[in-house]
PDB file of C-alpha atoms in Angstrom:
ATOM      1  CA  UNK A   1       0.161   0.310  -0.258  1.00  0.00           C
ATOM      2  CA  UNK A   2       0.644   3.843  -0.090  1.00  0.00           C
ATOM      3  CA  UNK A   3       3.400   5.060   2.262  1.00  0.00           C
ATOM      4  CA  UNK A   4       1.671   8.781   2.930  1.00  0.00           C
ATOM      5  CA  UNK A   5       1.582  11.142   6.033  1.00  0.00           C
ATOM      6  CA  UNK A   6      -1.299  12.337   6.753  1.00  0.00           C
ATOM      7  CA  UNK A   7      -2.914  14.786   8.735  1.00  0.00           C
ATOM      8  CA  UNK A   8      -6.046  14.926   9.610  1.00  0.00           C
ATOM      9  CA  UNK A   9      -7.920  18.589  10.946  1.00  0.00           C
ATOM     10  CA  UNK A  10     -10.937  18.495  12.595  1.00  0.00           C
ATOM     11  CA  UNK A  11     -13.280  20.802  12.992  1.00  0.00           C
ATOM     12  CA  UNK A  12     -14.333  21.693  16.855  1.00  0.00           C
ATOM     13  CA  UNK A  13     -16.002  24.739  16.741  1.00  0.00           C
ATOM     14  CA  UNK A  14     -19.316  25.086  18.821  1.00  0.00           C
ATOM     15  CA  UNK A  15     -20.950  23.647  15.179  1.00  0.00           C
ATOM     16  CA  UNK A  16     -19.708  20.456  16.088  1.00  0.00           C
ATOM     17  CA  UNK A  17     -21.963  20.205  19.226  1.00  0.00           C
ATOM     18  CA  UNK A  18     -24.977  19.786  17.099  1.00  0.00           C
ATOM     19  CA  UNK A  19     -26.308  16.276  16.903  1.00  0.00           C
ATOM     20  CA  UNK A  20     -27.846  15.144  14.493  1.00  0.00           C
ATOM     21  CA  UNK A  21     -25.564  12.741  13.662  1.00  0.00           C
ATOM     22  CA  UNK A  22     -24.638   9.478  15.801  1.00  0.00           C
ATOM     23  CA  UNK A  23     -24.382  10.165  18.506  1.00  0.00           C
ATOM     24  CA  UNK A  24     -22.552  13.611  18.047  1.00  0.00           C
ATOM     25  CA  UNK A  25     -20.673  16.111  15.126  1.00  0.00           C
ATOM     26  CA  UNK A  26     -17.857  15.880  17.556  1.00  0.00           C
ATOM     27  CA  UNK A  27     -18.289  12.138  19.388  1.00  0.00           C
ATOM     28  CA  UNK A  28     -18.621  10.850  15.439  1.00  0.00           C
ATOM     29  CA  UNK A  29     -15.598  12.311  13.637  1.00  0.00           C
ATOM     30  CA  UNK A  30     -13.197  11.158  16.736  1.00  0.00           C
ATOM     31  CA  UNK A  31     -14.981   7.596  16.235  1.00  0.00           C
ATOM     32  CA  UNK A  32     -13.728   8.568  12.602  1.00  0.00           C
ATOM     33  CA  UNK A  33     -10.301  10.177  13.404  1.00  0.00           C
ATOM     34  CA  UNK A  34      -9.986   6.619  14.705  1.00  0.00           C
ATOM     35  CA  UNK A  35     -10.954   4.060  12.010  1.00  0.00           C
ATOM     36  CA  UNK A  36      -9.025   6.590   9.737  1.00  0.00           C
ATOM     37  CA  UNK A  37      -5.948   6.396  11.946  1.00  0.00           C
ATOM     38  CA  UNK A  38      -5.912   2.085  12.387  1.00  0.00           C
ATOM     39  CA  UNK A  39      -6.906   2.664   8.046  1.00  0.00           C
ATOM     40  CA  UNK A  40      -3.216   3.434   7.262  1.00  0.00           C
ATOM     41  CA  UNK A  41      -1.391   2.176   9.644  1.00  0.00           C
ATOM     42  CA  UNK A  42      -2.519  -1.021   8.788  1.00  0.00           C
ATOM     43  CA  UNK A  43      -2.424  -0.067   5.076  1.00  0.00           C
ATOM     44  CA  UNK A  44       0.988   0.108   5.627  1.00  0.00           C
ATOM     45  CA  UNK A  45       2.918   0.510   9.566  1.00  0.00           C
ATOM     46  CA  UNK A  46       5.478   3.155   8.192  1.00  0.00           C
ATOM     47  CA  UNK A  47       2.513   5.691   7.479  1.00  0.00           C
ATOM     48  CA  UNK A  48       2.196   8.100  10.078  1.00  0.00           C
ATOM     49  CA  UNK A  49      -0.614  10.038  10.856  1.00  0.00           C
ATOM     50  CA  UNK A  50      -0.895  13.403  12.381  1.00  0.00           C
ATOM     51  CA  UNK A  51      -3.744  15.589  13.824  1.00  0.00           C
ATOM     52  CA  UNK A  52      -4.515  19.164  14.319  1.00  0.00           C
ATOM     53  CA  UNK A  53      -8.432  21.765  15.151  1.00  0.00           C
ATOM     54  CA  UNK A  54      -9.416  24.492  13.050  1.00  0.00           C
ATOM     55  CA  UNK A  55     -11.848  25.926  15.830  1.00  0.00           C
ATOM     56  CA  UNK A  56     -11.812  28.370  18.511  1.00  0.00           C
ATOM     57  CA  UNK A  57      -9.600  30.940  17.857  1.00  0.00           C
ATOM     58  CA  UNK A  58      -7.124  29.232  15.339  1.00  0.00           C
ATOM     59  CA  UNK A  59      -5.696  26.503  14.153  1.00  0.00           C
ATOM     60  CA  UNK A  60      -3.249  23.963  16.289  1.00  0.00           C
ATOM     61  CA  UNK A  61      -1.698  20.836  15.845  1.00  0.00           C
ATOM     62  CA  UNK A  62      -2.918  18.812  18.878  1.00  0.00           C
ATOM     63  CA  UNK A  63      -0.150  15.519  18.329  1.00  0.00           C
ATOM     64  CA  UNK A  64       2.663  15.835  14.802  1.00  0.00           C
ATOM     65  CA  UNK A  65       3.139  12.905  12.987  1.00  0.00           C
ATOM     66  CA  UNK A  66       3.243   9.837  14.443  1.00  0.00           C
ATOM     67  CA  UNK A  67       2.320   5.992  14.697  1.00  0.00           C
ATOM     68  CA  UNK A  68       0.823   5.537  18.481  1.00  0.00           C
ATOM     69  CA  UNK A  69      -2.775   5.703  18.196  1.00  0.00           C
ATOM     70  CA  UNK A  70      -2.284   7.358  22.135  1.00  0.00           C
ATOM     71  CA  UNK A  71      -1.523  10.060  21.176  1.00  0.00           C
ATOM     72  CA  UNK A  72      -3.594  10.393  18.810  1.00  0.00           C
ATOM     73  CA  UNK A  73      -6.529   9.639  20.966  1.00  0.00           C
ATOM     74  CA  UNK A  74      -4.450  12.055  23.911  1.00  0.00           C
ATOM     75  CA  UNK A  75      -5.092  15.128  21.276  1.00  0.00           C
ATOM     76  CA  UNK A  76      -9.256  13.934  20.474  1.00  0.00           C
ATOM     77  CA  UNK A  77     -10.125  14.024  24.224  1.00  0.00           C
ATOM     78  CA  UNK A  78      -8.005  17.712  25.337  1.00  0.00           C
ATOM     79  CA  UNK A  79      -9.900  19.465  22.247  1.00  0.00           C
ATOM     80  CA  UNK A  80     -12.459  21.707  23.009  1.00  0.00           C
ATOM     81  CA  UNK A  81     -14.914  22.725  20.729  1.00  0.00           C
ATOM     82  CA  UNK A  82     -15.327  26.479  20.987  1.00  0.00           C
ATOM     83  CA  UNK A  83     -15.911  28.979  18.645  1.00  0.00           C
ATOM     84  CA  UNK A  84     -15.465  28.766  15.062  1.00  0.00           C
ATOM     85  CA  UNK A  85     -13.282  27.546  12.046  1.00  0.00           C
ATOM     86  CA  UNK A  86     -10.674  28.668  10.299  1.00  0.00           C
ATOM     87  CA  UNK A  87      -9.852  26.560   7.186  1.00  0.00           C
ATOM     88  CA  UNK A  88      -8.004  28.438   4.741  1.00  0.00           C
ATOM     89  CA  UNK A  89      -5.641  28.228   7.598  1.00  0.00           C
ATOM     90  CA  UNK A  90      -5.674  25.141   9.296  1.00  0.00           C
ATOM     91  CA  UNK A  91      -4.920  23.465   5.657  1.00  0.00           C
ATOM     92  CA  UNK A  92      -1.922  26.465   5.327  1.00  0.00           C
ATOM     93  CA  UNK A  93      -0.761  24.778   9.074  1.00  0.00           C
ATOM     94  CA  UNK A  94      -1.221  21.158   7.794  1.00  0.00           C
ATOM     95  CA  UNK A  95       0.646  21.375   5.197  1.00  0.00           C
ATOM     96  CA  UNK A  96       4.006  22.887   6.928  1.00  0.00           C
ATOM     97  CA  UNK A  97       3.267  19.935   9.867  1.00  0.00           C
ATOM     98  CA  UNK A  98       3.455  17.580   6.199  1.00  0.00           C
ATOM     99  CA  UNK A  99       6.579  19.718   5.065  1.00  0.00           C
ATOM    100  CA  UNK A 100       8.675  18.907   8.304  1.00  0.00           C
ATOM    101  CA  UNK A 101       7.786  15.284   8.002  1.00  0.00           C
ATOM    102  CA  UNK A 102      10.895  12.701   9.163  1.00  0.00           C
ATOM    103  CA  UNK A 103      10.062  10.106   6.497  1.00  0.00           C
ATOM    104  CA  UNK A 104      10.047  12.190   2.565  1.00  0.00           C
ATOM    105  CA  UNK A 105       9.826   9.154   0.726  1.00  0.00           C
ATOM    106  CA  UNK A 106       6.136   9.361   2.373  1.00  0.00           C
ATOM    107  CA  UNK A 107       2.805  11.220   0.509  1.00  0.00           C
ATOM    108  CA  UNK A 108       1.452  13.855   1.557  1.00  0.00           C
ATOM    109  CA  UNK A 109      -2.638  14.337   2.645  1.00  0.00           C
ATOM    110  CA  UNK A 110      -4.002  16.380   4.759  1.00  0.00           C
ATOM    111  CA  UNK A 111      -8.275  14.682   5.081  1.00  0.00           C
ATOM    112  CA  UNK A 112     -10.246  17.706   6.736  1.00  0.00           C
ATOM    113  CA  UNK A 113     -13.610  17.515   8.807  1.00  0.00           C
ATOM    114  CA  UNK A 114     -15.611  20.125   8.291  1.00  0.00           C
ATOM    115  CA  UNK A 115     -19.249  20.890   9.452  1.00  0.00           C
ATOM    116  CA  UNK A 116     -19.872  24.678  10.047  1.00  0.00           C
ATOM    117  CA  UNK A 117     -20.073  27.776   8.176  1.00  0.00           C
ATOM    118  CA  UNK A 118     -17.029  27.999   5.958  1.00  0.00           C
ATOM    119  CA  UNK A 119     -16.484  31.741   6.006  1.00  0.00           C
ATOM    120  CA  UNK A 120     -13.241  32.422   3.763  1.00  0.00           C
ATOM    121  CA  UNK A 121     -13.640  33.471  -0.232  1.00  0.00           C
ATOM    122  CA  UNK A 122     -13.235  30.622  -3.071  1.00  0.00           C
ATOM    123  CA  UNK A 123     -10.905  32.995  -4.519  1.00  0.00           C
ATOM    124  CA  UNK A 124      -8.525  32.629  -1.571  1.00  0.00           C
ATOM    125  CA  UNK A 125      -9.736  28.486  -1.294  1.00  0.00           C
ATOM    126  CA  UNK A 126      -9.196  28.059  -5.365  1.00  0.00           C
ATOM    127  CA  UNK A 127      -5.375  30.298  -5.005  1.00  0.00           C
ATOM    128  CA  UNK A 128      -4.591  28.319  -1.570  1.00  0.00           C
ATOM    129  CA  UNK A 129      -5.919  24.684  -3.657  1.00  0.00           C
ATOM    130  CA  UNK A 130      -3.298  25.758  -6.751  1.00  0.00           C
ATOM    131  CA  UNK A 131      -0.308  26.298  -3.756  1.00  0.00           C
ATOM    132  CA  UNK A 132      -0.736  22.522  -2.307  1.00  0.00           C
ATOM    133  CA  UNK A 133      -1.125  20.949  -5.475  1.00  0.00           C
ATOM    134  CA  UNK A 134       1.951  22.759  -6.699  1.00  0.00           C
ATOM    135  CA  UNK A 135       3.505  21.544  -3.340  1.00  0.00           C
ATOM    136  CA  UNK A 136       2.728  17.240  -3.944  1.00  0.00           C
ATOM    137  CA  UNK A 137      -0.296  17.796  -1.448  1.00  0.00           C
ATOM    138  CA  UNK A 138      -3.333  16.213  -1.133  1.00  0.00           C
ATOM    139  CA  UNK A 139      -6.452  17.161   0.119  1.00  0.00           C
ATOM    140  CA  UNK A 140      -9.703  15.519   0.817  1.00  0.00           C
ATOM    141  CA  UNK A 141     -12.719  16.818   2.156  1.00  0.00           C
ATOM    142  CA  UNK A 142     -15.498  15.574   4.276  1.00  0.00           C
ATOM    143  CA  UNK A 143     -18.279  17.456   5.051  1.00  0.00           C
ATOM    144  CA  UNK A 144     -21.024  16.340   6.260  1.00  0.00           C
ATOM    145  CA  UNK A 145     -23.993  18.354   8.646  1.00  0.00           C
ATOM    146  CA  UNK A 146     -26.129  21.334   7.450  1.00  0.00           C
ATOM    147  CA  UNK A 147     -23.381  22.706   4.431  1.00  0.00           C
ATOM    148  CA  UNK A 148     -24.805  26.223   3.039  1.00  0.00           C
ATOM    149  CA  UNK A 149     -25.036  25.739  -1.800  1.00  0.00           C
ATOM    150  CA  UNK A 150     -21.914  28.143  -1.393  1.00  0.00           C
ATOM    151  CA  UNK A 151     -19.335  26.425   1.253  1.00  0.00           C
ATOM    152  CA  UNK A 152     -20.856  22.944  -1.407  1.00  0.00           C
ATOM    153  CA  UNK A 153     -19.141  25.162  -4.305  1.00  0.00           C
ATOM    154  CA  UNK A 154     -16.437  27.200  -2.569  1.00  0.00           C
ATOM    155  CA  UNK A 155     -15.199  23.304  -2.031  1.00  0.00           C
ATOM    156  CA  UNK A 156     -15.723  21.642  -4.769  1.00  0.00           C
ATOM    157  CA  UNK A 157     -13.557  24.972  -7.176  1.00  0.00           C
ATOM    158  CA  UNK A 158     -11.209  24.114  -3.992  1.00  0.00           C
ATOM    159  CA  UNK A 159     -10.901  20.433  -4.709  1.00  0.00           C
ATOM    160  CA  UNK A 160     -10.749  20.559  -8.825  1.00  0.00           C
ATOM    161  CA  UNK A 161      -8.083  22.831  -8.529  1.00  0.00           C
ATOM    162  CA  UNK A 162      -5.966  20.596  -5.844  1.00  0.00           C
ATOM    163  CA  UNK A 163      -6.330  17.509  -7.664  1.00  0.00           C
ATOM    164  CA  UNK A 164      -3.432  15.762  -8.589  1.00  0.00           C
ATOM    165  CA  UNK A 165      -2.102  11.713  -9.828  1.00  0.00           C
ATOM    166  CA  UNK A 166      -2.495  11.053  -5.921  1.00  0.00           C
ATOM    167  CA  UNK A 167      -5.717  12.121  -5.990  1.00  0.00           C
ATOM    168  CA  UNK A 168      -8.392  13.776  -4.288  1.00  0.00           C
ATOM    169  CA  UNK A 169     -11.850  13.135  -3.301  1.00  0.00           C
ATOM    170  CA  UNK A 170     -14.933  15.107  -1.418  1.00  0.00           C
ATOM    171  CA  UNK A 171     -16.720  12.766   0.374  1.00  0.00           C
ATOM    172  CA  UNK A 172     -20.644  14.226   1.582  1.00  0.00           C
ATOM    173  CA  UNK A 173     -22.314  12.618   4.078  1.00  0.00           C
ATOM    174  CA  UNK A 174     -25.952  13.384   5.526  1.00  0.00           C
ATOM    175  CA  UNK A 175     -27.226  12.701   8.104  1.00  0.00           C
ATOM    176  CA  UNK A 176     -28.767   8.833   8.813  1.00  0.00           C
ATOM    177  CA  UNK A 177     -28.488   6.338  10.953  1.00  0.00           C
ATOM    178  CA  UNK A 178     -25.172   5.032   9.758  1.00  0.00           C
ATOM    179  CA  UNK A 179     -22.180   6.044  11.154  1.00  0.00           C
ATOM    180  CA  UNK A 180     -19.843   8.601   9.881  1.00  0.00           C
ATOM    181  CA  UNK A 181     -17.028   6.389   9.961  1.00  0.00           C
ATOM    182  CA  UNK A 182     -18.661   3.464   8.105  1.00  0.00           C
ATOM    183  CA  UNK A 183     -19.974   5.972   5.483  1.00  0.00           C
ATOM    184  CA  UNK A 184     -16.010   7.539   5.405  1.00  0.00           C
ATOM    185  CA  UNK A 185     -15.061   3.859   5.101  1.00  0.00           C
ATOM    186  CA  UNK A 186     -17.441   3.333   2.140  1.00  0.00           C
ATOM    187  CA  UNK A 187     -16.322   6.733   0.265  1.00  0.00           C
ATOM    188  CA  UNK A 188     -13.170   7.298  -2.667  1.00  0.00           C
ATOM    189  CA  UNK A 189     -11.177   8.306   0.564  1.00  0.00           C
ATOM    190  CA  UNK A 190     -10.295   5.323   1.619  1.00  0.00           C
ATOM    191  CA  UNK A 191     -11.432   2.573  -0.384  1.00  0.00           C
ATOM    192  CA  UNK A 192      -9.797   4.283  -3.914  1.00  0.00           C
ATOM    193  CA  UNK A 193     -11.098   5.596  -7.081  1.00  0.00           C
ATOM    194  CA  UNK A 194     -11.741   1.874  -8.624  1.00  0.00           C
ATOM    195  CA  UNK A 195     -14.736   1.139  -5.609  1.00  0.00           C
ATOM    196  CA  UNK A 196     -18.526   2.560  -5.588  1.00  0.00           C
ATOM    197  CA  UNK A 197     -19.589   4.330  -2.415  1.00  0.00           C
ATOM    198  CA  UNK A 198     -21.848   3.112  -2.120  1.00  0.00           C
ATOM    199  CA  UNK A 199     -25.104   0.484  -4.768  1.00  0.00           C
ATOM    200  CA  UNK A 200     -25.943   2.614  -8.359  1.00  0.00           C
ATOM    201  CA  UNK A 201     -23.585   5.389  -6.194  1.00  0.00           C
ATOM    202  CA  UNK A 202     -20.635   6.524  -9.567  1.00  0.00           C
ATOM    203  CA  UNK A 203     -21.750   3.766 -11.639  1.00  0.00           C
ATOM    204  CA  UNK A 204     -23.001  -0.149 -10.366  1.00  0.00           C
ATOM    205  CA  UNK A 205     -20.914  -1.436 -13.482  1.00  0.00           C
ATOM    206  CA  UNK A 206     -17.517  -0.584 -12.573  1.00  0.00           C
ATOM    207  CA  UNK A 207     -16.321  -3.530 -14.497  1.00  0.00           C
ATOM    208  CA  UNK A 208     -14.561  -6.760 -14.058  1.00  0.00           C
ATOM    209  CA  UNK A 209     -12.537  -6.882 -11.554  1.00  0.00           C
ATOM    210  CA  UNK A 210     -15.427  -5.549  -8.998  1.00  0.00           C
ATOM    211  CA  UNK A 211     -18.463  -8.185  -7.735  1.00  0.00           C
ATOM    212  CA  UNK A 212     -22.257  -8.627  -7.400  1.00  0.00           C
ATOM    213  CA  UNK A 213     -24.075  -5.269  -7.880  1.00  0.00           C
ATOM    214  CA  UNK A 214     -20.664  -3.076  -9.222  1.00  0.00           C
ATOM    215  CA  UNK A 215     -18.936  -3.434  -5.752  1.00  0.00           C
ATOM    216  CA  UNK A 216     -14.828  -4.683  -4.883  1.00  0.00           C
ATOM    217  CA  UNK A 217     -15.222  -8.367  -3.431  1.00  0.00           C
ATOM    218  CA  UNK A 218     -19.002  -8.186  -3.558  1.00  0.00           C
ATOM    219  CA  UNK A 219     -19.680  -6.541  -0.411  1.00  0.00           C
ATOM    220  CA  UNK A 220     -21.656  -3.129  -0.284  1.00  0.00           C
ATOM    221  CA  UNK A 221     -18.489  -1.426   2.467  1.00  0.00           C
ATOM    222  CA  UNK A 222     -21.970   0.884   2.990  1.00  0.00           C
ATOM    223  CA  UNK A 223     -23.184  -1.930   5.021  1.00  0.00           C
ATOM    224  CA  UNK A 224     -20.507  -4.528   6.343  1.00  0.00           C
ATOM    225  CA  UNK A 225     -16.908  -1.929   6.142  1.00  0.00           C
ATOM    226  CA  UNK A 226     -15.186  -4.052   8.797  1.00  0.00           C
ATOM    227  CA  UNK A 227     -15.923  -6.732   6.334  1.00  0.00           C
ATOM    228  CA  UNK A 228     -15.131  -5.165   3.306  1.00  0.00           C
ATOM    229  CA  UNK A 229     -11.403  -3.435   5.035  1.00  0.00           C
ATOM    230  CA  UNK A 230     -10.633  -7.107   5.912  1.00  0.00           C
ATOM    231  CA  UNK A 231     -10.553  -8.109   2.481  1.00  0.00           C
ATOM    232  CA  UNK A 232      -9.063  -5.066   0.947  1.00  0.00           C
ATOM    233  CA  UNK A 233      -5.838  -5.522   3.627  1.00  0.00           C
ATOM    234  CA  UNK A 234      -6.171 -10.174   2.583  1.00  0.00           C
ATOM    235  CA  UNK A 235      -5.824  -9.562  -0.990  1.00  0.00           C
ATOM    236  CA  UNK A 236      -2.881  -6.892  -0.745  1.00  0.00           C
ATOM    237  CA  UNK A 237      -0.863  -9.158   1.958  1.00  0.00           C
ATOM    238  CA  UNK A 238      -1.879 -11.983  -0.933  1.00  0.00           C
ATOM    239  CA  UNK A 239      -0.305  -9.620  -3.703  1.00  0.00           C
ATOM    240  CA  UNK A 240       2.643  -8.934  -1.451  1.00  0.00           C
ATOM    241  CA  UNK A 241       3.457 -12.593  -1.181  1.00  0.00           C
ATOM    242  CA  UNK A 242       2.682 -13.174  -4.633  1.00  0.00           C
ATOM    243  CA  UNK A 243       5.813 -10.279  -5.454  1.00  0.00           C
ATOM    244  CA  UNK A 244       7.825 -12.010  -2.316  1.00  0.00           C
ATOM    245  CA  UNK A 245       7.848 -15.356  -4.380  1.00  0.00           C
ATOM    246  CA  UNK A 246       8.248 -14.084  -8.180  1.00  0.00           C
ATOM    247  CA  UNK A 247      11.372 -12.560  -6.688  1.00  0.00           C
ATOM    248  CA  UNK A 248      12.494 -15.196  -5.388  1.00  0.00           C
ATOM    249  CA  UNK A 249      11.730 -16.914  -8.467  1.00  0.00           C
ATOM    250  CA  UNK A 250      13.969 -14.545 -10.052  1.00  0.00           C
ATOM    251  CA  UNK A 251      17.119 -13.927  -7.903  1.00  0.00           C
ATOM    252  CA  UNK A 252      16.729 -17.944  -8.002  1.00  0.00           C
ATOM    253  CA  UNK A 253      17.249 -18.396 -12.423  1.00  0.00           C
ATOM    254  CA  UNK A 254      19.750 -16.031 -12.698  1.00  0.00           C
ATOM    255  CA  UNK A 255      21.250 -17.743  -9.953  1.00  0.00           C
ATOM    256  CA  UNK A 256      21.772 -21.049 -11.818  1.00  0.00           C
ATOM    257  CA  UNK A 257      22.691 -18.785 -15.095  1.00  0.00           C
ATOM    258  CA  UNK A 258      25.309 -17.859 -13.158  1.00  0.00           C
ATOM    259  CA  UNK A 259      26.525 -21.125 -11.575  1.00  0.00           C
ATOM    260  CA  UNK A 260      26.828 -22.565 -15.600  1.00  0.00           C
ATOM    261  CA  UNK A 261      28.454 -19.922 -17.185  1.00  0.00           C
ATOM    262  CA  UNK A 262      31.559 -21.446 -14.752  1.00  0.00           C
ATOM    263  CA  UNK A 263      33.613 -23.115 -17.100  1.00  0.00           C
ATOM    264  CA  UNK A 264      34.929 -27.110 -14.971  1.00  0.00           C
ATOM    265  CA  UNK A 265      38.133 -28.299 -13.886  1.00  0.00           C
ATOM    266  CA  UNK A 266      40.311 -30.030 -16.638  1.00  0.00           C
ATOM    267  CA  UNK A 267      40.510 -33.094 -14.491  1.00  0.00           C
ATOM    268  CA  UNK A 268      36.581 -33.209 -14.024  1.00  0.00           C
ATOM    269  CA  UNK A 269      36.012 -34.061 -17.513  1.00  0.00           C
ATOM    270  CA  UNK A 270      39.213 -36.541 -18.256  1.00  0.00           C
ATOM    271  CA  UNK A 271      37.600 -39.893 -18.524  1.00  0.00           C
ATOM    272  CA  UNK A 272      37.537 -42.297 -15.460  1.00  0.00           C
ATOM    273  CA  UNK A 273      39.209 -44.666 -18.034  1.00  0.00           C
ATOM    274  CA  UNK A 274      42.620 -44.072 -20.055  1.00  0.00           C
ATOM    275  CA  UNK A 275      43.575 -45.782 -23.432  1.00  0.00           C
ATOM    276  CA  UNK A 276      45.200 -48.749 -20.787  1.00  0.00           C
ATOM    277  CA  UNK A 277      41.478 -49.410 -19.638  1.00  0.00           C
ATOM    278  CA  UNK A 278      44.185 -48.125 -15.995  1.00  0.00           C
ATOM    279  CA  UNK A 279      42.082 -45.284 -13.902  1.00  0.00           C
ATOM    280  CA  UNK A 280      43.407 -41.825 -15.301  1.00  0.00           C
ATOM    281  CA  UNK A 281      44.462 -39.033 -13.344  1.00  0.00           C
ATOM    282  CA  UNK A 282      47.771 -37.569 -12.287  1.00  0.00           C
ATOM    283  CA  UNK A 283      48.886 -40.607  -9.873  1.00  0.00           C
ATOM    284  CA  UNK A 284      48.247 -43.769 -12.535  1.00  0.00           C
ATOM    285  CA  UNK A 285      51.338 -42.942 -15.199  1.00  0.00           C
ATOM    286  CA  UNK A 286      53.579 -43.231 -12.388  1.00  0.00           C
ATOM    287  CA  UNK A 287      52.018 -46.498 -11.054  1.00  0.00           C
ATOM    288  CA  UNK A 288      52.127 -48.762 -14.198  1.00  0.00           C
ATOM    289  CA  UNK A 289      55.818 -47.312 -14.438  1.00  0.00           C
ATOM    290  CA  UNK A 290      56.646 -49.449 -11.098  1.00  0.00           C
ATOM    291  CA  UNK A 291      54.690 -52.079 -11.745  1.00  0.00           C
ATOM    292  CA  UNK A 292      57.026 -52.652 -15.067  1.00  0.00           C
ATOM    293  CA  UNK A 293      60.005 -51.969 -13.069  1.00  0.00           C
ATOM    294  CA  UNK A 294      62.408 -55.577 -12.509  1.00  0.00           C
ATOM    295  CA  UNK A 295      64.102 -56.876 -10.044  1.00  0.00           C
ATOM    296  CA  UNK A 296      67.197 -55.640 -11.433  1.00  0.00           C
ATOM    297  CA  UNK A 297      65.562 -52.146 -10.861  1.00  0.00           C
ATOM    298  CA  UNK A 298      65.449 -52.109  -7.070  1.00  0.00           C
ATOM    299  CA  UNK A 299      68.430 -49.864  -5.988  1.00  0.00           C
ATOM    300  CA  UNK A 300      67.262 -51.132  -2.066  1.00  0.00           C
ATOM    301  CA  UNK A 301      67.572 -55.174  -3.174  1.00  0.00           C
ATOM    302  CA  UNK A 302      70.792 -56.306  -1.578  1.00  0.00           C
ATOM    303  CA  UNK A 303      72.965 -58.671  -3.535  1.00  0.00           C
ATOM    304  CA  UNK A 304      73.207 -62.351  -2.239  1.00  0.00           C
ATOM    305  CA  UNK A 305      75.386 -63.709  -4.815  1.00  0.00           C
TER     306      UNK A 305
END
């Protein structure tokens, strides 16, 4: 799976107190943050996740990039609900946090939760989006709650300007009986572009690799997200195992070819018997000569005449 550094930006403004999501907007975000952390780190143990808030007086980095879930949970616990959100400033600070990541091979991604009014204008957000794209930062939005159509338009404009080869997505999740985290895991943010997030959306017939109803593995992630995630992880592990096996076979074949090119020793190429029917070798000639010697040729024999 992809090696990523991900900053999660939560909306802890006063709008997050609303209880139209189970159990509330804020607690639904907290549960989703834990789920996103688990998905990212299980997909690649070297991936790291950070956490920050964008409500109150201004954005605050709660946890720098880490692989420790305990730090993320502590950051959520310390967060207070207050004030209004600061979307543009929060994204800029998240980008700086990613810029100072220790592992520079990690791809950069920001996941933003937003459930409150967006005060920045479309022009400002579009300009910021182009700057983030230039820095190779992918940005996903999870918009939920009662969003104004103008706010939706602003996010769509931002998404159009920030899209890059790594993909940036918007997941719009209306209130309902399902958990926010279940809806997110079924969205392209975590499941990828090739999977239909819900039945009938983005085309049910997604191609040959999808199962029944257009869902990958034939499982609807929105109804059973844990099974869908387990199947995806199993597929990735099997793929990694096959790649390792193919690599080992290729190395073995290369080694055999190298050994085949080494010439055999001269002694190994000699026949077992010589022309006289005697054993060939370095000592065979001297042995035959010793056998032909007569008694008179023995210098150690005593003269008894």
